[in-house]
Short mmCIF file of C-alpha atoms in Angstrom, two decimals:
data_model
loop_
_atom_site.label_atom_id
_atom_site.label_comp_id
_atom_site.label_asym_id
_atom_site.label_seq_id
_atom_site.Cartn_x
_atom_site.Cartn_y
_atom_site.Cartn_z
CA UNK A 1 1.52 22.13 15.16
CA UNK A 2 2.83 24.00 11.95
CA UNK A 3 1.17 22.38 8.79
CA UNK A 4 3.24 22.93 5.63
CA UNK A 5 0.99 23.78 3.17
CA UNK A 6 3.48 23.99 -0.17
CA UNK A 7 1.91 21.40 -3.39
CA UNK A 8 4.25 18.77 -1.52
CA UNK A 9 3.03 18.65 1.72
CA UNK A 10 1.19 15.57 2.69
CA UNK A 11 -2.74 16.08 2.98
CA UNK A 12 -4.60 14.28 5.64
CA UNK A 13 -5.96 11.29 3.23
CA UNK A 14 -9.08 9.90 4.22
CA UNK A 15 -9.89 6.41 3.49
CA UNK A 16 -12.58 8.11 0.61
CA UNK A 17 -9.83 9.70 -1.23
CA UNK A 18 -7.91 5.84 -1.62
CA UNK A 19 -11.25 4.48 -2.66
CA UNK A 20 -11.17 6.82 -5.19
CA UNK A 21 -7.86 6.21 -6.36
CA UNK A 22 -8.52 2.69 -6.36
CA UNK A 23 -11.61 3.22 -8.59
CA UNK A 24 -10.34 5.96 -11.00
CA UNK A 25 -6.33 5.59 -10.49
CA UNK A 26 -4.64 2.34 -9.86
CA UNK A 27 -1.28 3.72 -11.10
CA UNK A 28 -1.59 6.52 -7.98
CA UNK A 29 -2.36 3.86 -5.56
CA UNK A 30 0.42 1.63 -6.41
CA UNK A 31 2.43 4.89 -6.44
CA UNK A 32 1.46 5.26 -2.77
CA UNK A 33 2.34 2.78 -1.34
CA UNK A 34 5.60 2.35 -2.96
CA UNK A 35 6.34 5.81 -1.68
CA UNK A 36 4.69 5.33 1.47
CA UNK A 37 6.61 4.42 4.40
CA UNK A 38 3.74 3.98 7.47
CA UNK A 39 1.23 2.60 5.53
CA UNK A 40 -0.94 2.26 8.71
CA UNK A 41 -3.32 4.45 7.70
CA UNK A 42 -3.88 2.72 3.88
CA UNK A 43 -4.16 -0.60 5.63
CA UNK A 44 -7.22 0.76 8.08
CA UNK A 45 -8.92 2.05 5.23
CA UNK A 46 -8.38 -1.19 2.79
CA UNK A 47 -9.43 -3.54 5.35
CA UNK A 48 -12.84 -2.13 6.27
CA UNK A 49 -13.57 -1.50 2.56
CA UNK A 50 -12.97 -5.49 2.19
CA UNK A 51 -15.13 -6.22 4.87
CA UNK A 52 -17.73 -3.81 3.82
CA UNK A 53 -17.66 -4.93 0.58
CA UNK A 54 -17.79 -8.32 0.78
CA UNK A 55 -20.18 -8.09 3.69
CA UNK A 56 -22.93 -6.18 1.37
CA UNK A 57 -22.21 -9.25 -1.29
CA UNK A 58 -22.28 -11.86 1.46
CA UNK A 59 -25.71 -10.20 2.56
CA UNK A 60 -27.22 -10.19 -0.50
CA UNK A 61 -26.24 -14.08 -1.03
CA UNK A 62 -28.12 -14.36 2.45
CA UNK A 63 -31.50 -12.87 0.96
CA UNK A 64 -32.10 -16.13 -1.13
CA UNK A 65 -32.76 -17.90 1.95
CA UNK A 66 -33.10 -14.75 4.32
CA UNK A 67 -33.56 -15.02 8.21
CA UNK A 68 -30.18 -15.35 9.98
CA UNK A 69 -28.45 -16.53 6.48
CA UNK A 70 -28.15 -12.86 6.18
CA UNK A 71 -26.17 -12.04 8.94
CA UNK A 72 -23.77 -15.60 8.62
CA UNK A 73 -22.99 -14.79 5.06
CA UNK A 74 -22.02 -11.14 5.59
CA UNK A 75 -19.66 -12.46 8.16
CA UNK A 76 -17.82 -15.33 6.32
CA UNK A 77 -17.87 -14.29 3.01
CA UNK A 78 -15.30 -11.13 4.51
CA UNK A 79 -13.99 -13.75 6.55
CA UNK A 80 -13.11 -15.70 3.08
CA UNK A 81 -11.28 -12.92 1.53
CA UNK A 82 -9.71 -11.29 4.07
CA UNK A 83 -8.18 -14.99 5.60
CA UNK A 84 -7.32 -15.93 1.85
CA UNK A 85 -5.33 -12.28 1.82
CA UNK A 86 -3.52 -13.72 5.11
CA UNK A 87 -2.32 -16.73 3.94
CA UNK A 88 -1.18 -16.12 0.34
CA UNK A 89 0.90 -12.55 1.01
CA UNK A 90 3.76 -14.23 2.78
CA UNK A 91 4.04 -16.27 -0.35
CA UNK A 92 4.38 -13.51 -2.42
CA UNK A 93 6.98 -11.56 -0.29
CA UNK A 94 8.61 -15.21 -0.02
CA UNK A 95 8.48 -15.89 -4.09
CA UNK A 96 9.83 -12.23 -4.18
CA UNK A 97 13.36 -13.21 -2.38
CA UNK A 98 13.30 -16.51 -3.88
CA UNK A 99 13.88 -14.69 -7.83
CA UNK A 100 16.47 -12.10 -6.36
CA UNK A 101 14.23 -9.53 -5.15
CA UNK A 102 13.50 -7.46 -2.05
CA UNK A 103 11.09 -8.68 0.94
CA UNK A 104 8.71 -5.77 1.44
CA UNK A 105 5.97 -7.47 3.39
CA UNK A 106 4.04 -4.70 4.14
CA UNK A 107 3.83 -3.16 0.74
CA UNK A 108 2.78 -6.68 -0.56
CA UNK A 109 0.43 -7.24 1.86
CA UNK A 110 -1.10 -3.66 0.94
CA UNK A 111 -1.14 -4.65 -2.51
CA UNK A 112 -3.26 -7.47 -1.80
CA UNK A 113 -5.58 -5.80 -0.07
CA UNK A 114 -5.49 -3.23 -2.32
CA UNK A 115 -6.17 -5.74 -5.22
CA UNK A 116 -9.20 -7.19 -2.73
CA UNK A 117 -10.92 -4.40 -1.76
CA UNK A 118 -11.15 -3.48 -5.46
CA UNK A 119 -12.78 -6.64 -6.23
CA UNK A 120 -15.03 -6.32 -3.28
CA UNK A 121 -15.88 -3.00 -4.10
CA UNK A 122 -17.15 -4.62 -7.36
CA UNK A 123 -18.92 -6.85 -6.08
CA UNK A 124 -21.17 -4.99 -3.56
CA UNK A 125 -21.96 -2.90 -6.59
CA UNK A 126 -22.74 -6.01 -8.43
CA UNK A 127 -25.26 -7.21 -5.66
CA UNK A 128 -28.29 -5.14 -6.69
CA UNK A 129 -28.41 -7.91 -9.84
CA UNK A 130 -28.93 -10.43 -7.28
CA UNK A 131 -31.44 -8.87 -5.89
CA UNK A 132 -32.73 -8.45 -8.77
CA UNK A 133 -32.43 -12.16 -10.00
CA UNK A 134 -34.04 -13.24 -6.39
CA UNK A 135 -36.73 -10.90 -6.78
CA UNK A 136 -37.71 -12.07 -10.81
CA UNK A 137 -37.95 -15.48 -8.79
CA UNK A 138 -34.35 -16.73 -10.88
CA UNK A 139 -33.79 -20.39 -9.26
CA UNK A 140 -30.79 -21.65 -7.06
CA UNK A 141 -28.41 -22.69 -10.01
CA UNK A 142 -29.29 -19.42 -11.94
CA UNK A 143 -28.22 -17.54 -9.12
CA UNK A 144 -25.24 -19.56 -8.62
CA UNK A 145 -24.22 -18.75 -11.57
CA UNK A 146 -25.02 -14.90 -11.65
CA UNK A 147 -23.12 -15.01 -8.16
CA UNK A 148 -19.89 -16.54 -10.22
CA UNK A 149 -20.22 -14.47 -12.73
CA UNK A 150 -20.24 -11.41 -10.59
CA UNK A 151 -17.44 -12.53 -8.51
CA UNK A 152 -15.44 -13.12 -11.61
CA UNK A 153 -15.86 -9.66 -12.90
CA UNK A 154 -14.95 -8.53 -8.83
CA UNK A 155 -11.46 -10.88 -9.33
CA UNK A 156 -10.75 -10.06 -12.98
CA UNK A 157 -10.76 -6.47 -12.10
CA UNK A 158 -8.30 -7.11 -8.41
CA UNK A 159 -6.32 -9.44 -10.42
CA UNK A 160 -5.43 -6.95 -13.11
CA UNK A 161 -4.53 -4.64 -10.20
CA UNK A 162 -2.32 -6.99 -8.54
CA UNK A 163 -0.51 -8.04 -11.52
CA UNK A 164 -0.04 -4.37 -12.08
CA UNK A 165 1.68 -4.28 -8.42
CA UNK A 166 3.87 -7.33 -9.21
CA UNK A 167 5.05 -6.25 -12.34
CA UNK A 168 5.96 -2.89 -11.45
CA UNK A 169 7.91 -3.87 -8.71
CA UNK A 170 9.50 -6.96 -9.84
CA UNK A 171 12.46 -7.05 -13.05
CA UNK A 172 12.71 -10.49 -13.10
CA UNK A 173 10.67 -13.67 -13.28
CA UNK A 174 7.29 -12.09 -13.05
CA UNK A 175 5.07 -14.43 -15.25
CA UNK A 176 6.49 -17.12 -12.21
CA UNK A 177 5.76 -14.69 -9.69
CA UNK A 178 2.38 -14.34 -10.79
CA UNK A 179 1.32 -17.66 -12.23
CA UNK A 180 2.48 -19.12 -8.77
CA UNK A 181 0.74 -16.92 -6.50
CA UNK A 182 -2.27 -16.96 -8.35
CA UNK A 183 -1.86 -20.81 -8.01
CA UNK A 184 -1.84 -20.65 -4.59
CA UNK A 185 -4.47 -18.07 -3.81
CA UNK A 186 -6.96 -20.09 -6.35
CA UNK A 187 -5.88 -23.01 -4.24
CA UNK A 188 -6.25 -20.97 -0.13
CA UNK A 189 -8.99 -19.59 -1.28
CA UNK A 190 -11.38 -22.37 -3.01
CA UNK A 191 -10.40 -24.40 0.14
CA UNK A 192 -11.42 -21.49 2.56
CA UNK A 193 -14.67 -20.37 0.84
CA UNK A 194 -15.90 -24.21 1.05
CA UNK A 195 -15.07 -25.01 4.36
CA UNK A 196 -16.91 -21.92 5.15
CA UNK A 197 -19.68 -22.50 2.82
CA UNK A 198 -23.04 -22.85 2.49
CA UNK A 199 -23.67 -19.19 1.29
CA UNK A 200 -26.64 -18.81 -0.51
CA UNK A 201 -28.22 -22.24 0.90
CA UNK A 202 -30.08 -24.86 -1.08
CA UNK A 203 -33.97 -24.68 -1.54
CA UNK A 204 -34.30 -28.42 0.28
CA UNK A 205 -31.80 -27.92 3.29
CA UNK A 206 -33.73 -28.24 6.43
CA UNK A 207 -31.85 -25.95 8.71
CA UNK A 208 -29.05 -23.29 7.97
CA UNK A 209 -25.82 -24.59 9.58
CA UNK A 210 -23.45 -21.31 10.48
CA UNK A 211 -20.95 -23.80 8.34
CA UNK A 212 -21.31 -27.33 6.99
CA UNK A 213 -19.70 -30.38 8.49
CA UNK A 214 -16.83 -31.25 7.31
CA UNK A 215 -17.28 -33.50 4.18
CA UNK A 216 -13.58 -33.74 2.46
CA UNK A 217 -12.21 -30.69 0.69
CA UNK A 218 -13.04 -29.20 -2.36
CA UNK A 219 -11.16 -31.54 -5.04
CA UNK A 220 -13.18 -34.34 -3.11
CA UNK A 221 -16.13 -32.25 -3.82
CA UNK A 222 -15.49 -31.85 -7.46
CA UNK A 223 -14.77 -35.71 -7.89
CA UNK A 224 -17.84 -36.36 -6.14
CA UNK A 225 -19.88 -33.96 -8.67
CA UNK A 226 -18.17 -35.89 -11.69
CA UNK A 227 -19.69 -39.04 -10.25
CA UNK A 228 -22.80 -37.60 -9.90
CA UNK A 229 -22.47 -36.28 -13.38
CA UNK A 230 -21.41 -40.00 -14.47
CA UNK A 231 -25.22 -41.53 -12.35
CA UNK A 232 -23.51 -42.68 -9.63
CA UNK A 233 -25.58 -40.73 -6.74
CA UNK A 234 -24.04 -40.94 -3.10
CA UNK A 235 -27.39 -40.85 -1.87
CA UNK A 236 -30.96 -40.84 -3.40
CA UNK A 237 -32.35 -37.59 -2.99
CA UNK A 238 -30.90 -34.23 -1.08
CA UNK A 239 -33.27 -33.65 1.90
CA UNK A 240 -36.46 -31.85 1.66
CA UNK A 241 -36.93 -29.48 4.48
CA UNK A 242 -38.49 -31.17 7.89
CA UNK A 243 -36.56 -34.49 6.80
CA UNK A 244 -33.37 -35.66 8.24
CA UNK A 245 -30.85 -35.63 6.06
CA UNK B 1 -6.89 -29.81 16.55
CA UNK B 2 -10.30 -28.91 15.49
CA UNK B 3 -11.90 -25.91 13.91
CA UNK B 4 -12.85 -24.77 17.56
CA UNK B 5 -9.06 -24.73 18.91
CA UNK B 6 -7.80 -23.07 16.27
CA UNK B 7 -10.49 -20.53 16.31
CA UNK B 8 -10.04 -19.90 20.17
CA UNK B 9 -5.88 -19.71 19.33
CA UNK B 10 -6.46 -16.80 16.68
CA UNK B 11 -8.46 -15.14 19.26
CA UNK B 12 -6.23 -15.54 22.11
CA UNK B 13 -3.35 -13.89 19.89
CA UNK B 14 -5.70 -11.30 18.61
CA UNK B 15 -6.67 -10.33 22.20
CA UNK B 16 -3.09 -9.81 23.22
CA UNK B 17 -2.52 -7.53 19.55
CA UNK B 18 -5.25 -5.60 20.85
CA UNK B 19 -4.49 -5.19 24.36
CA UNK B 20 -1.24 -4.19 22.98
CA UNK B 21 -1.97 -1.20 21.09
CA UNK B 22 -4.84 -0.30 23.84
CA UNK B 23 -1.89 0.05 26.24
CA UNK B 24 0.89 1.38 23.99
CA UNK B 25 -1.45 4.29 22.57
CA UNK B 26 -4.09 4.30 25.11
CA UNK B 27 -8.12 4.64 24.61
CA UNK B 28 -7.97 7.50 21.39
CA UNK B 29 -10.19 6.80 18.07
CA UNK B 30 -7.39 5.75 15.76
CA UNK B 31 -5.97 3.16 18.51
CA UNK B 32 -9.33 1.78 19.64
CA UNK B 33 -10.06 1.20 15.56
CA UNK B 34 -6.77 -0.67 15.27
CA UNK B 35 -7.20 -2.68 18.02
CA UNK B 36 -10.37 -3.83 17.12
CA UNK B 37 -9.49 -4.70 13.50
CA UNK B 38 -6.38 -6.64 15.20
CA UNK B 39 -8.68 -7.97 17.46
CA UNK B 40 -10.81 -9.72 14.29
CA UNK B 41 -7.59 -9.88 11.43
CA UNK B 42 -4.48 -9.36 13.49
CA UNK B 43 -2.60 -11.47 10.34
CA UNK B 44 -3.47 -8.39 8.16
CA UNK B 45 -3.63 -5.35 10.10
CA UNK B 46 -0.46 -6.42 12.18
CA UNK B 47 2.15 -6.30 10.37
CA UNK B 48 1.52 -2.46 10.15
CA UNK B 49 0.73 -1.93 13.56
CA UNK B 50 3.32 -4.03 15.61
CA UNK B 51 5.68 -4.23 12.88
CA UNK B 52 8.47 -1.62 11.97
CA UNK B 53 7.59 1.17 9.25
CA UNK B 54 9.17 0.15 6.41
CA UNK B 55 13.31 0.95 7.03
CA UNK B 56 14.36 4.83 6.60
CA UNK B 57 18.03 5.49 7.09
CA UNK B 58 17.40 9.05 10.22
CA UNK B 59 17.89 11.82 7.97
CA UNK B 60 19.08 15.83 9.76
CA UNK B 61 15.35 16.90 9.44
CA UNK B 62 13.43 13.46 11.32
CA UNK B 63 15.96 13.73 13.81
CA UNK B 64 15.95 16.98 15.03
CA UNK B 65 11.95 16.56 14.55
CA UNK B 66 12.45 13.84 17.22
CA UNK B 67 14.35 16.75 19.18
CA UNK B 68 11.83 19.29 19.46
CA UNK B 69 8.68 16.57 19.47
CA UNK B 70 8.49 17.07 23.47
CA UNK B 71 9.66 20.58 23.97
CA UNK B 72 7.94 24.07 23.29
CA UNK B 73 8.90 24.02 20.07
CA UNK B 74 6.74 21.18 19.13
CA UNK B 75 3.90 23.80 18.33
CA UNK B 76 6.35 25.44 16.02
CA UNK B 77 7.51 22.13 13.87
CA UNK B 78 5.26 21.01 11.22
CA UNK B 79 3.15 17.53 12.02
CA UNK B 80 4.43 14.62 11.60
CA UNK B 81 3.34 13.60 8.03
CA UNK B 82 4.47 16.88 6.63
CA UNK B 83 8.10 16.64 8.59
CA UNK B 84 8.38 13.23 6.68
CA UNK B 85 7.59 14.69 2.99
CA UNK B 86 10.09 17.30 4.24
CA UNK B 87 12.65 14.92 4.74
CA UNK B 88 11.85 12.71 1.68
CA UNK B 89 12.27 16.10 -0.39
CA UNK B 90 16.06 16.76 1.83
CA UNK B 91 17.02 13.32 0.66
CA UNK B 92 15.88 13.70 -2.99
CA UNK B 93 18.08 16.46 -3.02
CA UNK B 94 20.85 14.79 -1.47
CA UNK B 95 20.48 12.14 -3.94
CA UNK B 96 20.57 14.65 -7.58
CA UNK B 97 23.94 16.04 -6.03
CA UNK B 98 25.43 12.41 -6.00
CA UNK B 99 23.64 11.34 -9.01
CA UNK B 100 24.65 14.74 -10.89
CA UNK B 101 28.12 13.50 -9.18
CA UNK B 102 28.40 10.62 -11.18
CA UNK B 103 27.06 11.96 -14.39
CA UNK B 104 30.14 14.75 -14.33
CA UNK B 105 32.51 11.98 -13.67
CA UNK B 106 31.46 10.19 -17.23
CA UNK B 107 34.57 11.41 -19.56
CA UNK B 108 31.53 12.94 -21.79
CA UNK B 109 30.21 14.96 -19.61
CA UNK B 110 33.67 16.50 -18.85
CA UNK B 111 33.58 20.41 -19.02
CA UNK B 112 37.70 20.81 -20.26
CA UNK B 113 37.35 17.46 -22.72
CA UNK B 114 34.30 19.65 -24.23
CA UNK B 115 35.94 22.86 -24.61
CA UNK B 116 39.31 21.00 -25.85
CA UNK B 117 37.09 19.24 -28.27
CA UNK B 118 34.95 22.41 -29.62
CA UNK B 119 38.24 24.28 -30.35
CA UNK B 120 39.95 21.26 -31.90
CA UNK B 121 36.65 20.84 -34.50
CA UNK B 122 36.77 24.76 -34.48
CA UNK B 123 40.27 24.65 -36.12
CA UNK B 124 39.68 21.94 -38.37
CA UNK B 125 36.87 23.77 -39.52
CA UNK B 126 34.15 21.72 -38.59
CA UNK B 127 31.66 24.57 -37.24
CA UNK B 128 28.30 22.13 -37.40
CA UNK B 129 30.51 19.27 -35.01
CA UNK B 130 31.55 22.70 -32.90
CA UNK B 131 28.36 23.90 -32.08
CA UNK B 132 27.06 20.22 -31.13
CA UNK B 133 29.66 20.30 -29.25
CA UNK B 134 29.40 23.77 -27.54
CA UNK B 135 25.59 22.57 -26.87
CA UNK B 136 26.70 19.53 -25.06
CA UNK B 137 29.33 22.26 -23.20
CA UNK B 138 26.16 24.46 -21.97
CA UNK B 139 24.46 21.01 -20.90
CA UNK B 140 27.10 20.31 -18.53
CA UNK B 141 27.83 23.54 -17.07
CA UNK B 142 23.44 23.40 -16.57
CA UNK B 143 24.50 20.54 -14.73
CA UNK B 144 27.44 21.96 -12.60
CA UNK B 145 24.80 24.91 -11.75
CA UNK B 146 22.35 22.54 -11.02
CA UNK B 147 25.16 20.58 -8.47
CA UNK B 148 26.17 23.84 -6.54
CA UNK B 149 22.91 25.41 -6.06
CA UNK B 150 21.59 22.43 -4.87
CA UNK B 151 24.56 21.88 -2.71
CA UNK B 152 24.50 25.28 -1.27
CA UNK B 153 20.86 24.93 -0.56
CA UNK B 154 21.40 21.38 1.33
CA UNK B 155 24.39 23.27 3.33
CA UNK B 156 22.34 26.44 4.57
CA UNK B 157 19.48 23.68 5.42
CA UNK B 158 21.70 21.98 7.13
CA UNK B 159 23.49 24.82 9.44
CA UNK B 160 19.53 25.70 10.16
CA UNK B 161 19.10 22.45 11.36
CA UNK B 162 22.02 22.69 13.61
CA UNK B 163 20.92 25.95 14.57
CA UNK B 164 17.61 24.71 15.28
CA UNK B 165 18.66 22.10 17.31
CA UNK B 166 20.48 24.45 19.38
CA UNK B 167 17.82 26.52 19.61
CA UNK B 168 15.58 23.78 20.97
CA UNK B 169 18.10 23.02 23.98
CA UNK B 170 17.75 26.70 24.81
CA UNK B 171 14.28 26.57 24.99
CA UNK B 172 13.90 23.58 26.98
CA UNK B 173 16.28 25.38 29.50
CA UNK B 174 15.28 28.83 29.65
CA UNK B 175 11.15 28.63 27.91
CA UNK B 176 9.24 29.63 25.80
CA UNK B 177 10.28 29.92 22.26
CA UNK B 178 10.62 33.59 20.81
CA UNK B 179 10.58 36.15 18.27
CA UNK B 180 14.01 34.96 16.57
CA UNK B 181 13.14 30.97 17.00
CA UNK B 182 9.94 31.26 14.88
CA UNK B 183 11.71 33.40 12.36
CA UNK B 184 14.42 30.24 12.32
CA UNK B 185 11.57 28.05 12.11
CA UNK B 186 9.84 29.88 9.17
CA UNK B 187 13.40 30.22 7.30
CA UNK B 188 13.99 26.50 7.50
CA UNK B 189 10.68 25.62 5.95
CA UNK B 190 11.05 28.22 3.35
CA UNK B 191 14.30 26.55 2.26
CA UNK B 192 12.95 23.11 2.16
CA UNK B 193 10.39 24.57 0.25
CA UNK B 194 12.78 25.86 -2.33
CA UNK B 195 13.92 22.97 -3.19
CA UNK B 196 11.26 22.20 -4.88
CA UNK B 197 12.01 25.22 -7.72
CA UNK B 198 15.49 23.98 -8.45
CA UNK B 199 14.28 20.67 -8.86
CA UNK B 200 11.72 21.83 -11.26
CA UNK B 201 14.53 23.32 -13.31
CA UNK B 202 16.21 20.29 -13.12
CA UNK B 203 13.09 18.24 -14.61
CA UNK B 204 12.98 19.98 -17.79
CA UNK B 205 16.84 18.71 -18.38
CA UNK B 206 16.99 16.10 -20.40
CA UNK B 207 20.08 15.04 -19.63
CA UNK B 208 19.02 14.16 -15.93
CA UNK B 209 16.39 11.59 -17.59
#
């Protein structure tokens, strides 16, 4: 086959060139795909940087206990974002219609993954500081909290992207847009990542369960922590390991 | 239904996503990749693989693309990216000569009203209002240049096309392309190419936007 080779022909793009973009020029990738028409190829490459990404994170969270935590947190932790991405697109292409505008499913769906393997990418670079805090001995609630922090800087940076996306491509009602999908994604994805939990593990679990049982969802969770906070203990003492819990 | 059911239901559809593709495009990298990311997030991955490209009206160029895909001209057409930008640039064009249209339509942007108007402030002895005026005039008729040379252009693509298409029943009847058909080919593609040159005169008009 003839390849037109003019400044506007269209270069074979590997999935390194959109990672670049991605990471040095947002404005290009949201450029592409509103120009692109088979975004096939974008979607390939967005979808195993997510799951690279967030398996390298999930990994590290793995190390703190290590053994076969390793491998179960590198596979739900892509499992969280990539499921989250599932669920919450069709509400964006549905909030889209619902304020007058046009229902591009496939360009909002590669905006979202666009804005997640950003953040993932983020992450994974954030994991050596894990490994970092695991290896200066930093205890389980320090490295919860390193592990929130770094997966706030991941979503404040994927947010920002797909804000970008929704306000380019929107003219009207785009703070409701926004504020509702992010609504809604805070709410898919909090559920998600706790019924998939535990990630990192706790020191005094006996065994590490692939998932926990099922033990309400997370707003039960969170009332249950305020009544811990208030004294009132569900149970005595978490389990130390070789007890039954 | 518990977590097990619904996990075995995703699967089930993601299996038959797979298969799909496996059959439609048989056992080739790019296929077996899709299937297997189907296989694992078929809610992501597809809606771009089972789902329509996102809707392109058939423009001249795709179509006769789609005519000489399966003949011996195939080796002559440019891939299937590239005959895409081709046709995005084709309807670009298209689009200036109605938007340029419209502009000439506006009662300012009317060549006679501007020449009636430069003489009129010409006899009252307003020269500063004339020569606005008369700058205005050599906008416009920048803009009526514009409008035929891209319309010309967009014809002689377009009887190449037609040619082309021609040309690519003759082939599949009587061969093997030759001497004159690649010449065809190479003229088209030098045209579509030339677009770009008008359209980089046109960018540095301001009165496009």
């Amino acid at each position: 086959m003839t390849t037109i080779t003019s400044a506007h022909s269209v270069p074979d793009e590997g999935g390194f060139l959109l990672i670049d973009q991605l990471l040095r020029g947002r404005g290009a990738f949201l450029d592409g795909i509103a120009a692109q028409e088979d975004l096939r190829d974008t979607a390939r490459a967005l979808l195993l940087t997510i799951f690279a990404g967030s398996a390298v994170f999930g990994a590290t969270l793995g190390f703190y206990r290590g053994g076969i935590q390793i491998l179960f947190a590198s596979l739900k932790l892509p499992l969280v974002v990539l499921f989250t991405a599932a669920l919450c697109t069709p509400a964006l292409t549905a909030l889209r219609v619902v304020v007058g505008g046009r229902a591009r499913f496939q360009k909002d769906l590669a905006l979202v993954l666009g804005s997640l393997a950003l953040g993932c990418m983020v992450i994974a670079a954030l994991a050596p500081l894990l490994l970092l805090a695991m290896s200066m001995r930093a205890s389980y609630h320090q490295i919860i909290i390193l592990t929130v922090g770094c997966c706030a800087v991941g979503g404040a940076l994927g947010l920002a992207l797909l804000i970008k996306g929704i306000w380019c491509t929107l003219d009207v009602d785009r703070g409701v847009v926004t504020l509702t999908l992010l609504l809604v994604c805070a709410l898919v994805g909090t559920q998600l990542s706790w019924t998939l939990r535990p990630y990192l593990v706790r020191p005094r679990t006996p065994d590490v369960p692939l998932v926990r049982m099922q033990e309400g969802s997370f707003m039960d969770s969170v009332l249950t922590a305020f009544d811990s906070a208030g004294g009132n203990y569900a149970r005595d003492a978490a389990p130390l390991p070789g007890e039954q819990p | 239904m518990k977590l097990v059911d619904v996990a075995s239901l995703y699967a089930l559809v993601g299996l038959g996503c797979a298969v799909a593709v496996l059959w439609k495009g048989g056992l080739h990298p790019p296929h077996t990749l899709d299937a297997a990311l189907l296989l694992l997030f078929w809610p992501l991955h597809g809606p771009f693989i089972l789902g329509r490209p996102a809707s392109r009206k058939a423009s001249p160029f795709m179509d006769t693309g789609a005519r000489v895909q399966h003949s011996t001209l195939a080796s002559l057409f440019p891939d299937e990216k590239s005959v895409s930008a081709l046709a995005t640039r084709l309807e670009d064009a298209a689009g200036k000569v109605l938007q340029i249209d419209q502009l000439l339509q506006q009662p300012e942007f009317s060549e006679e009203r501007a020449v009636l108007r430069r003489q009129e402030l010409l006899d009252r002895g307003d020269a500063r209002s004339a020569a606005t005026v008369a700058s205005r005039l050599q906008d416009i008729r920048r803009l009526s240049t514009l409008r035929r040379r891209y319309a010309r252009e967009l014809d002689e693509v377009g009887e190449l096309l037609a040619k082309l298409r021609i040309q690519a029943e003759l082939v599949r009847l009587v061969g093997e392309p030759d001497g004159q058909t690649r010449e065809l080919m190479q003229e088209l593609m030098t045209r579509v190419d030339g677009l770009d040159a008008i359209m980089d005169d046109e960018d540095l008009n301001p009165a496009m936007g």
